Amino acid sequence: MQESESGYIGNVADDSGIGAGITDVEIISVSGTNIIARGRRFGRYWLLKGIIPELRESLSARRGLQKEFELHSRLLHPNIVRVTALEDIPSLGICIVEEWVEGETLASILRNGQLSKRDRMRILREILSAVGYLHSMGVVHRDLKPQNIMVRKHGGEALLIDFGLADSGDYAELKQSAGTLGYISPEQFTGGGSRITDDIYSLGVIMKELCPEYSRIANRCIAPLDRRPKDTSFLLRMLDRADRRPKLVAWGIAATVLAAVVASVALHVRSVSAETEEAQVKIDTLTNSNTRNAARIAELEDLLNLATARLTTTRAVVSASTSDRGLRRRALVDAYRRLENEYISFDSHQMPHFADNGDIFVDSISALEDRCDLIARQSYDLKRFPELLYVDSTVMVGEMRSLAVQLLSVYFSVWQAQLERKRLAAQDISNR
């Protein structure tokens, strides 16, 4: 990781949490305020974000770290790195503990030119999905840039990281201007606070670097406030319209070609029918007039049979063109059935056994999320259904992923409720 250039423009201003159990701690990087390290617990790597020794007793630095944890811990989305705890780590002090992502930053990947056009468009939509969810939870990131977006080594999914400058309307302190030069909105230099439009501006700069083909939309994002898209859902609709424009041209050409083919087939069918009628008339005439023409009659009967066979084949080709739609419907039903089976299995075999073990629960939820994501991607694999357009596949996969995320949030809430009931029961017993 590189030392971050981002930070508060002004002063920062509390407390922390406690915990233990991290071993094999190794420091990854040190910035002007924070230490980034990696540690092990129960056979897994975890990323640790703490405060440099010179500032560990600073009330403002501790409050800033706790605010980052409180805002980050609200979030559960497949494209946002997960945070699990705020702990006191030996030799590091108070640290945020979050999942370790094996991969590279988007900035590094863009420098090396490793992404295809399809991957760039997919990553952009994943970023927009994560930022849209962030805003729906009342949080503004305020430091969106390629250095704060990780891309997994296996799977290639994009994840938002580093919520050190994030803000929410329910916080009364640490409201000063923040961001990284080149990505920060002009309003942050004078206003501070947290606005969705600040993130929209940063998304526009990222879009210029990641998908230059969307430069017109990117220019809208970095335009003055009155012309800037109001949220990510509006931005996604703009992308959809831009994606459909070349496809509409292609569809128009395809429709023209299809119309020509259909007209040709219809003309061919009429021609075959005319040949059939003509052959039948000749057969009747020859049969009634002279039996000595029996050989000619047999020849015409063969012609009639051949014409009938050609007509049958042509009709079969036309009817086969409508079969693809049923195949897609069956794939959709099968995908939802597979998702339902995953959740039924999780409810009956795993959910009753979590008790208060957070690590096992996080691992189980993560594994369930990976299985659901695999089902979503396999259900609309373009190699299996080449007739699907890429944008259609992306939208349908996004809908299934969104459904999975909502259900995973429910499991997370149920588990937290179980822990709270146990804590209250234990407190009641001790009071007696």
Short mmCIF file of C-alpha atoms in Angstrom, two decimals:
data_model
loop_
_atom_site.label_atom_id
_atom_site.label_comp_id
_atom_site.label_asym_id
_atom_site.label_seq_id
_atom_site.Cartn_x
_atom_site.Cartn_y
_atom_site.Cartn_z
CA MET A 1 0.00 0.00 0.00
CA GLN A 2 1.11 3.60 -0.56
CA GLU A 3 1.06 6.47 1.87
CA SER A 4 -2.25 8.28 1.45
CA GLU A 5 -2.30 11.91 0.32
CA SER A 6 -5.79 12.42 1.68
CA GLY A 7 -6.70 14.01 5.01
CA TYR A 8 -8.85 16.52 6.83
CA ILE A 9 -8.46 20.12 5.77
CA GLY A 10 -8.31 21.60 9.25
CA ASN A 11 -8.27 20.00 12.72
CA VAL A 12 -9.71 16.69 13.81
CA ALA A 13 -11.06 15.75 17.28
CA ASP A 14 -12.19 10.61 21.51
CA ASP A 15 -12.38 7.20 22.66
CA SER A 16 -11.88 3.69 21.48
CA GLY A 17 -12.72 0.04 22.11
CA ILE A 18 -10.88 -2.98 23.46
CA GLY A 19 -10.11 -6.57 22.45
CA ALA A 20 -7.25 -9.01 21.77
CA GLY A 21 -6.32 -12.23 20.03
CA ILE A 22 -4.37 -10.91 17.00
CA THR A 23 -0.92 -12.47 16.45
CA ASP A 24 1.95 -12.25 13.93
CA VAL A 25 1.45 -8.51 13.45
CA GLU A 26 3.47 -6.98 10.59
CA ILE A 27 3.39 -3.29 9.64
CA ILE A 28 2.47 -2.63 5.98
CA SER A 29 2.66 1.17 5.77
CA VAL A 30 2.79 4.34 7.89
CA SER A 31 1.22 7.69 6.95
CA GLY A 32 1.14 11.03 8.71
CA THR A 33 -1.66 9.84 11.00
CA ASN A 34 -2.19 6.09 10.71
CA ILE A 35 -0.39 2.75 10.80
CA ILE A 36 -1.62 -0.02 8.49
CA ALA A 37 -0.67 -3.56 9.54
CA ARG A 38 -1.65 -7.18 8.99
CA GLY A 39 -2.26 -9.82 11.68
CA ARG A 40 -3.53 -13.38 12.08
CA ARG A 41 -6.39 -14.80 14.10
CA PHE A 42 -7.80 -18.32 13.86
CA GLY A 43 -5.86 -18.96 10.65
CA ARG A 44 -7.07 -15.84 8.80
CA TYR A 45 -5.36 -12.59 7.91
CA TRP A 46 -6.95 -9.31 9.10
CA LEU A 47 -6.09 -5.72 8.22
CA LEU A 48 -5.37 -3.47 11.22
CA LYS A 49 -5.67 0.32 11.07
CA GLY A 50 -4.26 2.18 14.07
CA ILE A 51 -2.76 5.53 15.08
CA ILE A 52 0.95 6.40 14.89
CA PRO A 53 2.67 6.38 18.35
CA GLU A 54 3.02 10.18 18.46
CA LEU A 55 -0.77 10.67 18.25
CA ARG A 56 -2.07 7.69 20.28
CA GLU A 57 -2.87 9.88 23.26
CA SER A 58 -4.49 12.56 21.10
CA LEU A 59 -8.20 12.82 21.88
CA SER A 60 -9.02 14.06 18.36
CA ALA A 61 -7.11 11.20 16.69
CA ARG A 62 -8.87 8.59 18.86
CA ARG A 63 -12.26 10.16 18.18
CA GLY A 64 -11.53 10.15 14.46
CA LEU A 65 -10.67 6.43 14.53
CA GLN A 66 -13.79 5.60 16.54
CA LYS A 67 -15.97 7.65 14.19
CA GLU A 68 -14.52 5.75 11.21
CA PHE A 69 -15.31 2.42 12.92
CA GLU A 70 -18.86 3.42 13.88
CA LEU A 71 -19.68 4.59 10.34
CA HIS A 72 -17.96 1.63 8.63
CA SER A 73 -19.53 -0.98 10.92
CA ARG A 74 -23.03 0.07 9.73
CA LEU A 75 -22.28 -1.19 6.23
CA LEU A 76 -22.86 -4.67 4.78
CA HIS A 77 -22.49 -4.74 0.99
CA PRO A 78 -20.62 -7.12 -1.36
CA ASN A 79 -18.57 -4.22 -2.77
CA ILE A 80 -17.58 -2.64 0.56
CA VAL A 81 -14.77 -4.14 2.65
CA ARG A 82 -16.17 -5.52 5.93
CA VAL A 83 -15.08 -4.23 9.35
CA THR A 84 -15.46 -6.48 12.41
CA ALA A 85 -14.12 -4.79 15.55
CA LEU A 86 -12.33 -1.92 17.30
CA GLU A 87 -9.64 -3.57 19.45
CA ASP A 88 -6.59 -2.80 21.58
CA ILE A 89 -3.73 -4.57 19.76
CA PRO A 90 -0.40 -5.09 21.58
CA SER A 91 2.31 -2.78 20.13
CA LEU A 92 -0.26 -0.94 17.94
CA GLY A 93 -2.84 0.35 20.42
CA ILE A 94 -6.46 0.90 19.40
CA CYS A 95 -7.07 -0.48 15.87
CA ILE A 96 -9.92 -1.04 13.48
CA VAL A 97 -10.00 -4.73 12.46
CA GLU A 98 -11.32 -5.43 8.97
CA GLU A 99 -11.15 -8.18 6.37
CA TRP A 100 -7.89 -8.62 4.48
CA VAL A 101 -8.41 -8.24 0.72
CA GLU A 102 -5.99 -10.15 -1.50
CA GLY A 103 -5.60 -8.00 -4.60
CA GLU A 104 -4.47 -4.61 -5.94
CA THR A 105 -5.77 -1.08 -5.84
CA LEU A 106 -7.61 0.15 -8.90
CA ALA A 107 -4.93 2.86 -9.26
CA SER A 108 -2.22 0.20 -9.63
CA ILE A 109 -4.25 -1.82 -12.12
CA LEU A 110 -5.01 1.25 -14.24
CA ARG A 111 -1.32 2.15 -14.35
CA ASN A 112 -0.49 -1.32 -15.67
CA GLY A 113 -3.40 -1.39 -18.16
CA GLN A 114 -4.64 -4.82 -17.05
CA LEU A 115 -8.40 -4.36 -17.57
CA SER A 116 -10.56 -5.18 -20.58
CA LYS A 117 -13.42 -2.86 -21.57
CA ARG A 118 -15.97 -5.31 -20.14
CA ASP A 119 -14.11 -5.49 -16.79
CA ARG A 120 -13.83 -1.68 -16.61
CA MET A 121 -17.58 -1.27 -17.19
CA ARG A 122 -18.36 -3.98 -14.61
CA ILE A 123 -16.09 -2.42 -11.99
CA LEU A 124 -17.65 1.02 -12.57
CA ARG A 125 -21.15 -0.36 -11.97
CA GLU A 126 -19.95 -2.21 -8.83
CA ILE A 127 -18.49 1.04 -7.48
CA LEU A 128 -21.75 2.90 -8.20
CA SER A 129 -23.72 0.14 -6.48
CA ALA A 130 -21.54 0.39 -3.37
CA VAL A 131 -21.68 4.21 -3.25
CA GLY A 132 -25.45 4.17 -3.76
CA TYR A 133 -25.83 1.76 -0.82
CA LEU A 134 -23.47 3.96 1.22
CA HIS A 135 -25.68 7.00 0.62
CA SER A 136 -28.86 5.03 1.42
CA MET A 137 -27.30 4.31 4.86
CA GLY A 138 -26.73 8.03 5.43
CA VAL A 139 -22.94 7.88 4.93
CA VAL A 140 -20.80 9.96 2.54
CA HIS A 141 -17.31 8.57 1.79
CA ARG A 142 -15.64 11.94 0.89
CA ASP A 143 -12.41 10.29 -0.30
CA LEU A 144 -13.38 8.26 -3.38
CA LYS A 145 -10.37 7.65 -5.63
CA PRO A 146 -8.72 4.66 -7.37
CA GLN A 147 -6.29 4.25 -4.42
CA ASN A 148 -9.31 3.58 -2.13
CA ILE A 149 -10.81 0.89 -4.38
CA MET A 150 -9.43 -2.64 -4.11
CA VAL A 151 -9.91 -5.27 -6.85
CA ARG A 152 -9.85 -8.86 -5.63
CA LYS A 153 -7.17 -11.08 -7.13
CA HIS A 154 -9.67 -13.95 -7.42
CA GLY A 155 -13.03 -12.94 -8.88
CA GLY A 156 -12.09 -9.36 -9.80
CA GLU A 157 -14.79 -7.71 -7.66
CA ALA A 158 -14.24 -4.07 -6.67
CA LEU A 159 -14.42 -3.07 -2.97
CA LEU A 160 -14.49 0.39 -1.36
CA ILE A 161 -11.92 0.81 1.44
CA ASP A 162 -10.64 3.51 3.83
CA PHE A 163 -13.54 5.31 5.52
CA GLY A 164 -11.20 7.59 7.50
CA LEU A 165 -12.77 10.75 6.04
CA ALA A 166 -16.36 9.44 5.86
CA ASP A 167 -19.12 11.50 7.47
CA SER A 168 -22.80 11.29 8.32
CA GLY A 169 -25.46 13.80 9.23
CA ASP A 170 -25.87 12.39 12.77
CA TYR A 171 -22.32 13.42 13.76
CA ALA A 172 -21.91 16.89 15.27
CA GLU A 173 -18.09 16.99 15.26
CA LEU A 174 -15.21 16.38 12.82
CA LYS A 175 -17.15 18.22 10.12
CA GLN A 176 -14.22 20.04 8.50
CA SER A 177 -13.40 19.87 4.80
CA ALA A 178 -11.70 16.66 3.66
CA GLY A 179 -10.60 14.80 0.55
CA THR A 180 -7.74 14.27 -1.91
CA LEU A 181 -6.61 16.90 -4.39
CA GLY A 182 -7.74 16.04 -7.90
CA TYR A 183 -10.80 14.13 -6.61
CA ILE A 184 -12.25 16.53 -4.00
CA SER A 185 -15.22 18.67 -5.03
CA PRO A 186 -14.79 22.48 -5.13
CA GLU A 187 -17.48 22.83 -2.47
CA GLN A 188 -15.33 20.95 0.08
CA PHE A 189 -12.70 23.71 0.01
CA THR A 190 -15.19 26.18 1.42
CA GLY A 191 -18.09 24.29 2.99
CA GLY A 192 -16.87 21.08 4.69
CA GLY A 193 -19.61 18.78 6.02
CA SER A 194 -20.99 15.83 4.05
CA ARG A 195 -23.01 15.96 0.83
CA ILE A 196 -23.84 13.21 -1.67
CA THR A 197 -22.79 15.59 -4.45
CA ASP A 198 -19.19 15.50 -3.11
CA ASP A 199 -19.04 11.76 -3.85
CA ILE A 200 -20.74 12.28 -7.23
CA TYR A 201 -17.95 14.72 -8.17
CA SER A 202 -15.26 12.17 -7.18
CA LEU A 203 -17.08 9.46 -9.15
CA GLY A 204 -16.90 11.68 -12.24
CA VAL A 205 -13.11 11.97 -11.97
CA ILE A 206 -12.80 8.19 -11.45
CA MET A 207 -15.09 7.58 -14.45
CA LYS A 208 -12.82 9.65 -16.70
CA GLU A 209 -9.86 7.43 -15.74
CA LEU A 210 -11.70 4.09 -15.73
CA CYS A 211 -14.16 4.42 -18.64
CA PRO A 212 -13.23 7.29 -21.00
CA GLU A 213 -16.11 6.24 -23.27
CA TYR A 214 -18.44 7.78 -20.65
CA SER A 215 -16.69 11.18 -20.75
CA ARG A 216 -19.95 13.09 -21.37
CA ILE A 217 -21.51 11.59 -18.23
CA ALA A 218 -18.28 12.15 -16.28
CA ASN A 219 -18.35 15.83 -17.28
CA ARG A 220 -21.88 16.10 -15.86
CA CYS A 221 -20.59 14.68 -12.54
CA ILE A 222 -17.87 17.31 -12.21
CA ALA A 223 -20.09 20.15 -13.44
CA PRO A 224 -21.43 22.88 -11.10
CA LEU A 225 -23.93 21.67 -8.49
CA ASP A 226 -27.08 22.67 -10.43
CA ARG A 227 -26.06 20.41 -13.38
CA ARG A 228 -24.58 17.51 -11.38
CA PRO A 229 -26.57 14.20 -11.13
CA LYS A 230 -28.37 14.13 -7.79
CA ASP A 231 -27.56 10.51 -6.86
CA THR A 232 -26.06 7.25 -8.16
CA SER A 233 -29.41 5.81 -9.31
CA PHE A 234 -29.78 8.75 -11.71
CA LEU A 235 -26.16 8.18 -12.77
CA LEU A 236 -26.84 4.49 -13.46
CA ARG A 237 -29.82 5.40 -15.65
CA MET A 238 -27.55 7.72 -17.65
CA LEU A 239 -25.09 4.83 -18.14
CA ASP A 240 -27.92 2.52 -19.21
CA ARG A 241 -29.05 5.00 -21.85
CA ALA A 242 -25.47 5.38 -23.10
CA ASP A 243 -25.08 1.59 -23.30
CA ARG A 244 -28.36 1.15 -25.15
CA ARG A 245 -27.59 3.77 -27.81
CA PRO A 246 -25.11 1.68 -29.87
CA LYS A 247 -27.16 -1.44 -29.20
CA LEU A 248 -30.29 0.24 -30.58
CA VAL A 249 -28.39 0.88 -33.81
CA ALA A 250 -27.27 -2.75 -33.87
CA TRP A 251 -30.79 -3.89 -33.07
CA GLY A 252 -32.13 -1.74 -35.90
CA ILE A 253 -29.73 -3.37 -38.34
CA ALA A 254 -30.56 -6.80 -36.96
CA ALA A 255 -34.27 -6.07 -37.23
CA THR A 256 -33.82 -5.00 -40.86
CA VAL A 257 -31.88 -8.16 -41.65
CA LEU A 258 -34.45 -10.28 -39.81
CA ALA A 259 -37.29 -8.62 -41.70
CA ALA A 260 -35.52 -9.38 -44.99
CA VAL A 261 -35.01 -13.00 -43.93
CA VAL A 262 -38.66 -13.35 -42.89
CA ALA A 263 -39.79 -11.78 -46.17
CA SER A 264 -37.54 -14.18 -48.07
CA VAL A 265 -38.90 -17.15 -46.11
CA ALA A 266 -42.48 -16.02 -46.70
CA LEU A 267 -41.79 -15.62 -50.43
CA HIS A 268 -40.20 -19.06 -50.46
CA VAL A 269 -43.21 -20.57 -48.67
CA ARG A 270 -45.59 -18.97 -51.19
CA SER A 271 -43.44 -20.25 -54.05
CA VAL A 272 -43.44 -23.78 -52.64
CA SER A 273 -47.21 -23.65 -52.11
CA ALA A 274 -47.71 -22.48 -55.70
CA GLU A 275 -45.51 -25.32 -56.96
CA THR A 276 -47.55 -27.79 -54.92
CA GLU A 277 -50.85 -26.54 -56.30
CA GLU A 278 -49.51 -26.55 -59.85
CA ALA A 279 -48.22 -30.12 -59.51
CA GLN A 280 -51.56 -31.31 -58.14
CA VAL A 281 -53.46 -29.73 -61.05
CA LYS A 282 -51.17 -31.41 -63.58
CA ILE A 283 -51.58 -34.77 -61.87
CA ASP A 284 -55.37 -34.49 -61.98
CA THR A 285 -55.34 -33.46 -65.67
CA LEU A 286 -53.03 -36.24 -66.78
CA THR A 287 -54.84 -38.87 -64.75
CA ASN A 288 -58.22 -37.97 -66.25
CA SER A 289 -56.99 -37.56 -69.83
CA ASN A 290 -54.65 -40.44 -70.56
CA THR A 291 -53.31 -43.35 -68.50
CA ARG A 292 -50.41 -43.65 -70.92
CA ASN A 293 -48.86 -40.65 -69.09
CA ALA A 294 -48.47 -42.71 -65.88
CA ALA A 295 -44.69 -42.23 -65.88
CA ARG A 296 -45.11 -38.46 -66.05
CA ILE A 297 -47.68 -38.60 -63.23
CA ALA A 298 -45.22 -40.48 -61.01
CA GLU A 299 -42.59 -37.82 -61.73
CA LEU A 300 -44.97 -35.04 -60.74
CA GLU A 301 -45.96 -36.88 -57.56
CA ASP A 302 -42.29 -36.99 -56.60
CA LEU A 303 -42.13 -33.25 -57.19
CA LEU A 304 -45.18 -32.79 -54.95
CA ASN A 305 -43.59 -34.82 -52.13
CA LEU A 306 -40.35 -32.87 -52.41
CA ALA A 307 -42.17 -29.55 -52.28
CA THR A 308 -44.18 -30.67 -49.24
CA ALA A 309 -40.98 -31.68 -47.44
CA ARG A 310 -39.40 -28.29 -48.19
CA LEU A 311 -42.49 -26.52 -46.83
CA THR A 312 -42.39 -28.57 -43.58
CA THR A 313 -38.67 -27.82 -43.08
CA THR A 314 -39.20 -24.09 -43.61
CA ARG A 315 -42.01 -23.98 -41.05
CA ALA A 316 -39.83 -25.85 -38.50
CA VAL A 317 -37.03 -23.28 -38.91
CA VAL A 318 -39.46 -20.40 -38.31
CA SER A 319 -40.99 -21.99 -35.18
CA ALA A 320 -37.57 -22.80 -33.68
CA SER A 321 -36.69 -19.09 -33.48
CA THR A 322 -39.10 -18.57 -30.54
CA SER A 323 -37.62 -21.22 -28.24
CA ASP A 324 -34.87 -19.12 -26.60
CA ARG A 325 -37.30 -17.13 -24.44
CA GLY A 326 -38.49 -20.25 -22.60
CA LEU A 327 -34.90 -21.30 -21.93
CA ARG A 328 -34.17 -17.99 -20.17
CA ARG A 329 -37.30 -18.29 -18.04
CA ARG A 330 -36.29 -21.76 -16.91
CA ALA A 331 -32.80 -20.51 -16.05
CA LEU A 332 -34.31 -17.71 -13.94
CA VAL A 333 -36.62 -20.09 -12.02
CA ASP A 334 -33.73 -22.50 -11.45
CA ALA A 335 -31.50 -19.69 -10.11
CA TYR A 336 -34.09 -18.50 -7.58
CA ARG A 337 -34.73 -22.11 -6.52
CA ARG A 338 -31.00 -22.60 -5.89
CA LEU A 339 -30.84 -19.39 -3.84
CA GLU A 340 -33.86 -20.49 -1.79
CA ASN A 341 -32.23 -23.88 -1.10
CA GLU A 342 -29.04 -22.14 0.13
CA TYR A 343 -31.01 -20.03 2.65
CA ILE A 344 -33.16 -22.98 3.80
CA SER A 345 -29.99 -25.01 4.44
CA PHE A 346 -28.37 -22.08 6.30
CA ASP A 347 -31.48 -21.57 8.49
CA SER A 348 -31.78 -25.24 9.50
CA HIS A 349 -28.14 -26.40 9.76
CA GLN A 350 -26.00 -23.39 10.68
CA MET A 351 -27.97 -20.48 12.17
CA PRO A 352 -28.94 -22.39 15.43
CA HIS A 353 -25.27 -23.11 16.28
CA PHE A 354 -23.62 -19.67 16.18
CA ALA A 355 -24.20 -18.74 19.84
CA ASP A 356 -21.96 -15.72 20.52
CA ASN A 357 -18.97 -16.76 18.35
CA GLY A 358 -18.55 -13.76 16.02
CA ASP A 359 -15.72 -15.21 13.93
CA ILE A 360 -17.65 -18.36 13.03
CA PHE A 361 -20.70 -16.27 12.16
CA VAL A 362 -18.70 -13.85 9.96
CA ASP A 363 -17.01 -16.79 8.18
CA SER A 364 -20.35 -18.56 7.62
CA ILE A 365 -22.03 -15.41 6.32
CA SER A 366 -19.05 -14.78 4.02
CA ALA A 367 -19.21 -18.34 2.68
CA LEU A 368 -22.98 -18.05 2.14
CA GLU A 369 -22.47 -14.73 0.34
CA ASP A 370 -19.85 -16.28 -1.96
CA ARG A 371 -22.17 -19.19 -2.83
CA CYS A 372 -25.05 -16.83 -3.57
CA ASP A 373 -22.81 -14.63 -5.74
CA LEU A 374 -21.59 -17.71 -7.67
CA ILE A 375 -25.21 -18.79 -8.27
CA ALA A 376 -26.06 -15.30 -9.56
CA ARG A 377 -23.12 -15.22 -11.98
CA GLN A 378 -23.60 -18.81 -13.22
CA SER A 379 -27.33 -18.30 -13.79
CA TYR A 380 -26.72 -15.66 -16.48
CA ASP A 381 -23.38 -16.83 -17.86
CA LEU A 382 -23.12 -15.37 -21.36
CA LYS A 383 -21.33 -18.52 -22.49
CA ARG A 384 -24.47 -20.52 -21.66
CA PHE A 385 -26.90 -17.90 -22.97
CA PRO A 386 -25.14 -15.96 -25.73
CA GLU A 387 -28.44 -14.44 -26.80
CA LEU A 388 -28.45 -12.31 -23.63
CA LEU A 389 -26.97 -8.81 -23.98
CA TYR A 390 -24.19 -7.95 -21.50
CA VAL A 391 -26.21 -5.11 -19.96
CA ASP A 392 -29.24 -7.42 -19.49
CA SER A 393 -27.06 -10.04 -17.78
CA THR A 394 -25.48 -7.37 -15.54
CA VAL A 395 -28.87 -5.98 -14.48
CA MET A 396 -30.30 -9.44 -13.67
CA VAL A 397 -27.17 -10.49 -11.75
CA GLY A 398 -27.33 -7.17 -9.86
CA GLU A 399 -30.96 -7.82 -8.88
CA MET A 400 -30.13 -11.31 -7.56
CA ARG A 401 -27.08 -9.96 -5.69
CA SER A 402 -29.23 -7.19 -4.16
CA LEU A 403 -31.79 -9.78 -2.97
CA ALA A 404 -28.97 -11.85 -1.42
CA VAL A 405 -27.51 -8.77 0.34
CA GLN A 406 -30.91 -7.90 1.85
CA LEU A 407 -31.32 -11.44 3.22
CA LEU A 408 -27.75 -11.45 4.57
CA SER A 409 -28.52 -8.18 6.39
CA VAL A 410 -31.51 -9.90 8.02
CA TYR A 411 -29.28 -12.77 9.23
CA PHE A 412 -26.81 -10.22 10.64
CA SER A 413 -29.61 -8.41 12.52
CA VAL A 414 -31.04 -11.70 13.90
CA TRP A 415 -27.61 -12.71 15.16
CA GLN A 416 -27.06 -9.34 16.86
CA ALA A 417 -30.51 -9.62 18.49
CA GLN A 418 -29.57 -13.07 19.85
CA LEU A 419 -26.37 -11.68 21.37
CA GLU A 420 -28.27 -8.77 22.95
CA ARG A 421 -30.86 -11.12 24.52
CA LYS A 422 -28.07 -13.28 26.00
CA ARG A 423 -26.29 -10.20 27.37
CA LEU A 424 -29.48 -8.91 29.02
CA ALA A 425 -30.24 -12.37 30.46
CA ALA A 426 -26.72 -12.62 31.92
CA GLN A 427 -27.01 -9.12 33.38
CA ASP A 428 -30.38 -9.98 34.95
CA ILE A 429 -28.90 -13.07 36.61
CA SER A 430 -25.91 -11.14 37.99
CA ASN A 431 -28.22 -8.39 39.39
CA ARG A 432 -30.14 -11.00 41.34
#
